[in-house]
XYZ file of C-alpha atoms in Angstrom:
454
model
C 113.211 131.873 107.785
C 110.862 131.394 110.685
C 108.058 128.988 109.758
C 104.820 127.947 111.294
C 104.341 124.238 111.744
C 101.671 124.238 109.018
C 104.194 125.590 106.474
C 105.784 122.322 105.390
C 109.428 122.464 104.332
C 109.577 119.839 101.584
C 113.347 119.954 101.241
C 113.839 117.538 104.133
C 112.281 114.336 105.450
C 111.306 111.021 103.857
C 109.906 111.785 100.410
C 106.741 109.683 100.426
C 105.789 110.953 103.875
C 106.374 114.582 102.908
C 104.298 114.178 99.745
C 101.553 112.402 101.667
C 101.420 115.052 104.412
C 101.103 117.771 101.799
C 98.802 115.809 99.502
C 96.166 114.702 102.007
C 94.876 118.195 102.948
C 95.105 119.199 99.269
C 93.169 116.112 98.211
C 90.577 116.702 100.923
C 90.275 120.343 99.862
C 89.871 119.382 96.205
C 87.288 116.797 97.236
C 85.298 119.484 99.007
C 85.753 121.810 96.047
C 84.356 119.172 93.715
C 81.472 118.725 96.123
C 80.352 122.183 95.068
C 79.607 120.825 91.614
C 78.427 117.451 92.898
C 75.985 118.903 95.426
C 74.683 121.243 92.741
C 74.213 118.244 90.446
C 72.445 116.124 93.074
C 70.115 118.860 94.312
C 69.405 120.280 90.859
C 68.887 116.758 89.530
C 66.499 115.879 92.364
C 64.449 119.080 92.344
C 64.678 120.170 88.695
C 65.283 116.857 86.914
C 67.534 115.837 84.053
C 66.951 119.092 82.141
C 68.439 121.090 85.013
C 71.416 118.734 85.212
C 71.928 118.861 81.448
C 71.630 122.672 81.317
C 74.578 123.050 83.705
C 76.778 120.433 82.066
C 76.097 121.825 78.579
C 77.897 125.065 79.526
C 80.429 123.843 82.084
C 83.311 123.484 79.611
C 82.984 127.168 78.725
C 82.642 128.263 82.348
C 85.985 126.659 83.092
C 87.767 128.532 80.290
C 88.358 131.966 81.923
C 89.216 130.354 85.232
C 91.723 128.042 83.576
C 93.355 130.939 81.725
C 93.704 133.017 84.873
C 94.738 129.956 86.839
C 97.614 129.496 84.398
C 98.880 132.988 85.145
C 98.484 132.264 88.844
C 100.468 129.082 88.331
C 103.449 131.201 87.306
C 103.245 133.053 90.612
C 102.953 129.788 92.522
C 106.135 128.413 90.962
C 108.061 131.551 91.923
C 106.680 131.543 95.463
C 107.601 127.872 95.936
C 111.139 128.436 94.723
C 111.629 131.558 96.854
C 110.262 129.714 99.883
C 112.564 126.744 99.306
C 115.562 129.053 98.843
C 114.669 131.094 101.966
C 114.556 134.363 99.973
C 112.248 136.392 102.229
C 112.401 139.668 100.258
C 111.415 138.174 96.908
C 108.834 135.938 98.597
C 107.126 139.002 100.077
C 106.995 140.750 96.700
C 105.630 137.674 94.947
C 102.835 137.134 97.497
C 101.553 140.716 97.310
C 101.822 140.870 93.520
C 99.857 137.639 93.106
C 97.035 138.734 95.425
C 96.532 142.086 93.710
C 96.762 140.452 90.308
C 93.956 138.049 91.209
C 91.669 140.852 92.385
C 92.158 142.960 89.268
C 92.014 140.038 86.849
C 88.957 138.513 88.510
C 87.049 141.797 88.288
C 87.798 142.115 84.561
C 86.708 138.547 83.855
C 83.466 139.060 85.794
C 82.439 142.063 83.708
C 83.291 140.453 80.373
C 81.590 137.174 81.254
C 78.256 138.708 82.257
C 78.127 140.753 79.043
C 78.800 137.882 76.635
C 76.773 135.155 78.409
C 73.881 135.090 75.859
C 76.330 134.786 72.954
C 78.039 131.873 74.684
C 74.846 129.811 74.568
C 74.757 130.293 70.799
C 78.413 129.309 70.378
C 77.869 126.106 72.351
C 74.650 125.256 70.478
C 72.862 124.632 73.764
C 69.403 123.150 73.022
C 66.591 125.716 73.259
C 64.795 123.785 76.006
C 67.861 124.142 78.255
C 68.699 127.818 77.725
C 66.171 129.212 80.195
C 68.023 127.433 83.016
C 71.536 127.691 81.581
C 71.636 131.483 81.078
C 71.074 132.625 84.703
C 73.508 129.995 85.954
C 76.138 131.231 83.512
C 75.653 134.912 84.364
C 75.880 134.388 88.118
C 78.873 132.084 87.734
C 80.663 134.688 85.607
C 79.757 137.489 88.042
C 81.464 135.541 90.823
C 84.822 135.266 89.066
C 86.298 137.964 91.306
C 85.929 135.782 94.393
C 86.615 132.547 92.510
C 89.933 133.727 91.082
C 90.975 135.297 94.369
C 90.246 132.024 96.159
C 92.333 130.012 93.697
C 95.241 132.455 93.887
C 95.210 132.699 97.681
C 94.960 128.905 98.053
C 97.803 128.410 95.578
C 99.939 130.964 97.411
C 99.424 129.205 100.731
C 100.242 125.810 99.225
C 103.353 127.200 97.546
C 104.632 128.064 101.033
C 103.930 124.522 102.234
C 100.526 125.192 103.823
C 97.898 122.871 102.355
C 95.866 122.740 105.589
C 94.452 126.273 105.550
C 92.920 125.968 102.034
C 91.344 122.702 103.168
C 89.792 124.286 106.273
C 88.466 127.266 104.315
C 86.997 124.960 101.689
C 85.419 122.728 104.347
C 83.634 125.686 105.944
C 82.521 126.959 102.543
C 81.309 123.528 101.442
C 78.996 123.236 104.450
C 77.607 126.677 103.660
C 77.167 125.703 100.017
C 75.142 122.617 100.902
C 72.899 124.580 103.266
C 72.337 127.328 100.693
C 71.711 124.789 97.918
C 69.005 123.054 99.916
C 67.439 126.363 100.924
C 67.584 128.137 97.545
C 66.910 125.232 95.207
C 64.841 122.949 97.415
C 62.867 125.409 99.566
C 62.727 128.555 97.429
C 62.539 126.725 94.107
C 65.181 128.931 92.430
C 66.512 126.056 90.300
C 69.877 126.570 88.604
C 69.881 130.228 89.694
C 69.867 129.198 93.340
C 72.649 126.658 92.741
C 74.870 129.320 91.174
C 74.210 131.827 93.965
C 75.032 129.231 96.618
C 78.344 128.430 94.934
C 79.460 132.064 94.604
C 78.532 132.985 98.197
C 80.346 129.949 99.598
C 83.458 130.660 97.539
C 83.478 134.252 98.800
C 83.699 132.926 102.349
C 86.586 130.587 101.492
C 88.433 133.474 99.821
C 88.136 135.631 102.952
C 89.395 132.821 105.186
C 92.458 132.330 102.962
C 93.166 136.067 102.960
C 92.990 136.034 106.747
C 95.687 133.333 106.859
C 97.893 135.230 104.414
C 97.587 138.360 106.568
C 98.609 136.547 109.768
C 101.771 137.949 111.407
C 103.063 134.367 111.636
C 102.942 133.913 107.863
C 106.339 133.601 106.102
C 105.297 136.700 104.102
C 102.418 138.496 105.901
C 100.014 140.215 103.508
C 99.134 143.857 104.257
C 97.083 146.408 102.322
C 99.987 148.858 102.274
C 102.172 146.345 100.365
C 99.555 145.386 97.770
C 101.244 146.425 94.569
C 102.429 144.715 91.412
C 106.200 144.541 91.452
C 107.356 144.943 87.845
C 110.106 142.326 87.965
C 107.998 139.780 89.819
C 105.149 140.385 87.354
C 107.545 139.868 84.435
C 108.725 136.552 85.869
C 105.174 135.535 86.653
C 104.027 136.250 83.097
C 107.041 134.483 81.622
C 106.088 131.361 83.539
C 102.323 131.882 83.511
C 101.596 132.783 79.885
C 102.498 129.294 78.567
C 100.321 127.787 81.310
C 97.489 130.119 80.309
C 97.806 129.198 76.649
C 97.680 125.548 77.614
C 94.711 126.172 79.903
C 92.903 128.128 77.181
C 93.314 125.543 74.454
C 92.349 122.676 76.769
C 88.731 123.806 77.401
C 88.430 124.973 73.799
C 89.096 121.396 72.717
C 86.642 120.165 75.356
C 84.046 122.693 74.186
C 84.384 121.326 70.672
C 83.690 117.861 72.032
C 80.857 119.151 74.247
C 79.278 120.843 71.240
C 79.162 117.526 69.405
C 77.723 115.892 72.522
C 75.069 118.627 72.745
C 73.945 117.663 69.242
C 73.215 114.055 70.308
C 70.242 114.875 72.551
C 69.339 115.573 76.179
C 69.662 111.948 77.338
C 73.249 111.706 76.108
C 74.105 115.093 77.618
C 72.682 114.034 80.983
C 74.379 110.602 80.867
C 77.708 112.246 80.073
C 77.101 114.751 82.888
C 76.772 111.817 85.296
C 80.058 110.360 84.025
C 81.751 113.688 84.717
C 80.396 113.690 88.273
C 81.235 110.051 88.965
C 84.884 110.299 87.957
C 85.552 113.400 90.085
C 87.594 111.367 92.596
C 89.828 110.161 89.815
C 90.531 113.687 88.629
C 91.156 114.881 92.160
C 93.821 112.206 92.668
C 95.231 112.712 89.179
C 95.524 116.471 89.740
C 96.231 116.741 93.478
C 99.313 114.525 93.749
C 100.959 116.070 90.662
C 100.181 119.518 92.098
C 101.861 118.468 95.332
C 104.745 117.143 93.244
C 105.129 120.482 91.434
C 105.469 122.283 94.786
C 107.861 119.587 96.029
C 110.046 119.936 92.934
C 109.963 123.751 93.029
C 111.008 123.938 96.692
C 113.792 121.388 96.252
C 114.992 122.929 93.000
C 115.059 126.329 94.697
C 117.193 124.784 97.426
C 119.487 123.128 94.872
C 118.389 119.546 95.718
C 117.877 118.234 92.168
C 118.362 114.528 92.948
C 115.678 114.725 95.632
C 113.351 116.404 93.153
C 113.830 113.523 90.669
C 113.174 110.931 93.379
C 109.958 112.763 94.248
C 108.739 112.386 90.662
C 108.999 108.588 90.708
C 107.392 108.359 94.155
C 104.475 110.630 93.291
C 103.798 108.825 90.012
C 103.626 105.430 91.715
C 101.304 106.751 94.422
C 98.986 108.411 91.899
C 98.730 105.425 89.559
C 97.824 103.182 92.509
C 95.019 105.497 93.630
C 93.632 106.164 90.150
C 93.763 102.487 89.196
C 91.740 101.462 92.260
C 89.043 104.060 91.601
C 88.888 103.115 87.917
C 87.998 99.527 88.791
C 85.076 100.708 90.911
C 83.722 102.959 88.153
C 84.130 100.299 85.489
C 81.788 97.918 87.300
C 79.512 100.235 89.341
C 79.021 103.498 87.414
C 75.394 102.855 86.500
C 74.493 101.886 90.071
C 76.244 104.921 91.555
C 74.447 107.205 89.115
C 71.139 106.501 90.873
C 72.196 108.772 93.731
C 72.341 111.795 91.412
C 68.961 111.732 89.683
C 65.328 110.834 90.553
C 64.025 107.377 89.724
C 61.955 108.780 86.860
C 65.199 109.549 84.984
C 66.971 106.232 85.618
C 66.542 105.384 81.938
C 69.834 107.179 81.223
C 71.851 105.011 83.643
C 72.676 102.254 81.095
C 74.187 104.955 78.887
C 76.251 106.223 81.810
C 77.629 102.744 82.498
C 78.368 102.185 78.815
C 80.328 105.416 78.435
C 82.249 104.877 81.658
C 83.399 101.429 80.537
C 85.101 103.109 77.578
C 87.102 105.515 79.734
C 87.798 103.650 82.983
C 90.611 101.372 81.710
C 92.643 104.376 80.544
C 92.530 106.953 83.345
C 95.946 105.835 84.611
C 97.561 106.868 81.314
C 96.714 110.499 82.090
C 98.708 110.267 85.324
C 102.043 109.597 83.604
C 101.959 112.770 81.550
C 100.618 114.868 84.411
C 103.380 113.855 86.850
C 106.123 114.449 84.304
C 104.556 117.792 83.395
C 104.472 118.794 87.074
C 108.181 118.027 87.390
C 109.111 120.211 84.424
C 106.939 123.062 85.711
C 108.482 122.782 89.155
C 111.975 123.516 87.836
C 110.675 126.651 86.128
C 109.989 125.508 82.549
C 106.368 126.025 81.532
C 106.799 126.340 77.749
C 107.626 122.701 76.985
C 104.748 121.249 79.057
C 102.409 123.673 77.301
C 103.652 122.647 73.875
C 103.454 118.920 74.555
C 99.989 119.177 76.117
C 98.599 121.359 73.335
C 99.835 118.936 70.689
C 99.049 115.673 72.467
C 95.755 116.511 74.160
C 94.169 119.542 72.560
C 95.437 118.993 69.034
C 94.316 115.379 68.948
C 90.854 116.218 70.318
C 90.281 119.011 67.805
C 91.488 116.788 64.964
C 89.177 114.025 66.194
C 86.181 116.364 66.097
C 87.129 117.679 62.668
C 88.035 114.472 60.862
C 86.674 111.430 62.731
C 83.399 112.429 64.391
C 81.736 113.605 61.122
C 82.045 110.053 59.782
C 80.540 108.545 62.944
C 78.645 111.221 64.947
C 77.726 108.975 67.867
C 78.657 109.224 71.541
C 81.017 106.254 71.526
C 83.135 107.836 68.797
C 83.170 111.218 70.549
C 84.195 109.733 73.914
C 87.192 107.866 72.473
C 88.869 111.255 71.962
C 89.551 111.428 75.710
C 91.554 108.217 76.359
C 93.403 108.543 73.062
C 94.529 112.063 73.960
C 95.668 110.958 77.442
C 97.832 108.244 75.953
C 99.279 110.506 73.244
C 100.253 113.219 75.747
C 101.861 110.780 78.159
C 103.916 109.238 75.350
C 105.147 112.697 74.346
C 106.248 113.456 77.911
C 107.989 110.093 78.267
C 109.861 110.770 75.043
C 110.812 114.253 76.239
C 112.222 112.921 79.505
C 114.214 110.204 77.760
C 115.760 112.739 75.379
C 116.408 115.613 77.781
C 116.067 114.953 81.514
C 117.746 111.565 81.430
C 120.797 113.210 79.867
C 120.852 115.926 82.478
C 119.654 118.651 80.114
C 117.191 120.008 82.668
C 116.156 123.659 82.222
C 117.417 126.051 84.889
C 114.882 127.589 87.210
C 113.473 131.040 86.463
C 115.635 133.872 87.773
């Protein structure tokens, strides 16, 4: 198969270098993607104050739910595309690319319509404080309306990365991020549109990044050039995609549901706690980017090598990626443990600095345990890469989501304070990682590795 230089073949070369070459643009792209939320937080916090910041964070867990569900289905397509690319199967690769693109357009449109219609009900479900709803509702409606472009961006970026191209999604995100910052300053700062302006800026910028990714997919030099005439859902490819993607979607659906349960309890503790927690979620974004980006690179690495029949190389990649990720996450955790309160001053005006001690306090609970999340995530990525999405879903639902829901139901009522609520996060990371370690010792170590999807 003829490849462009930006389509990285991960079946050859020194493992740590291959992972690093693929990871760096992905990490940079995820950093820019997180800057969407961070810039919104900084500008909204500066011009609207802590109520604006709290109004966005109070609904963010719900806003991630539809995207996570659809992203799970897209993850099934990404696994197939990676395996077909690694195996050099041009015909199936072409079908998978066109099916995934059309699926994202149709699915994104459906989610947009449903989301706009149910937005007011969502505020009731989340028990968002009345003083925040006037700013939360327009943000939610605009965010939901933009799901068509958001889902299409995620799918197109995932498709490019599955074929070894992590540079193009980074470039498209970089261009969009600059536009987002300019629009944020203009709409929120100059026009005074508040959270409405922040949401509009995000959707417009994501639309641009989607179009840039589509342009790359349509290039004649692409391993599987996208054309309008070929945009159709191949039945067999769709079946394989759903078989792989439905477990990922179930996992992605339960995850934010558990987080929404926790967010609902946080929303009942008052605006200061909501805002302090919102700062924690902005400050640890680098940790989550490392903890998600390297395992995502690992999943593509494993899928390409498994498709090419190089199983020993895939196993070596798991150990290398885990060591790299733990080193990065551990370094960032030390910084947040000691400097979270100081860093929080860059996000809010001086008049609201009274919440910074709370931010530092909550971060000191979580920072020592971020690395435990990495173990489970890397092992999960390896299992997904070989074409098994059911077991990672089951282990994650039990270890992470099940524990968090049980914590809310049985522990928080006896001690409804922030410290008790927050402990649900590190405990669930440790439980999930232990489950994955046990799974690998029982199955993968004995060579009982599931065969890839065919």
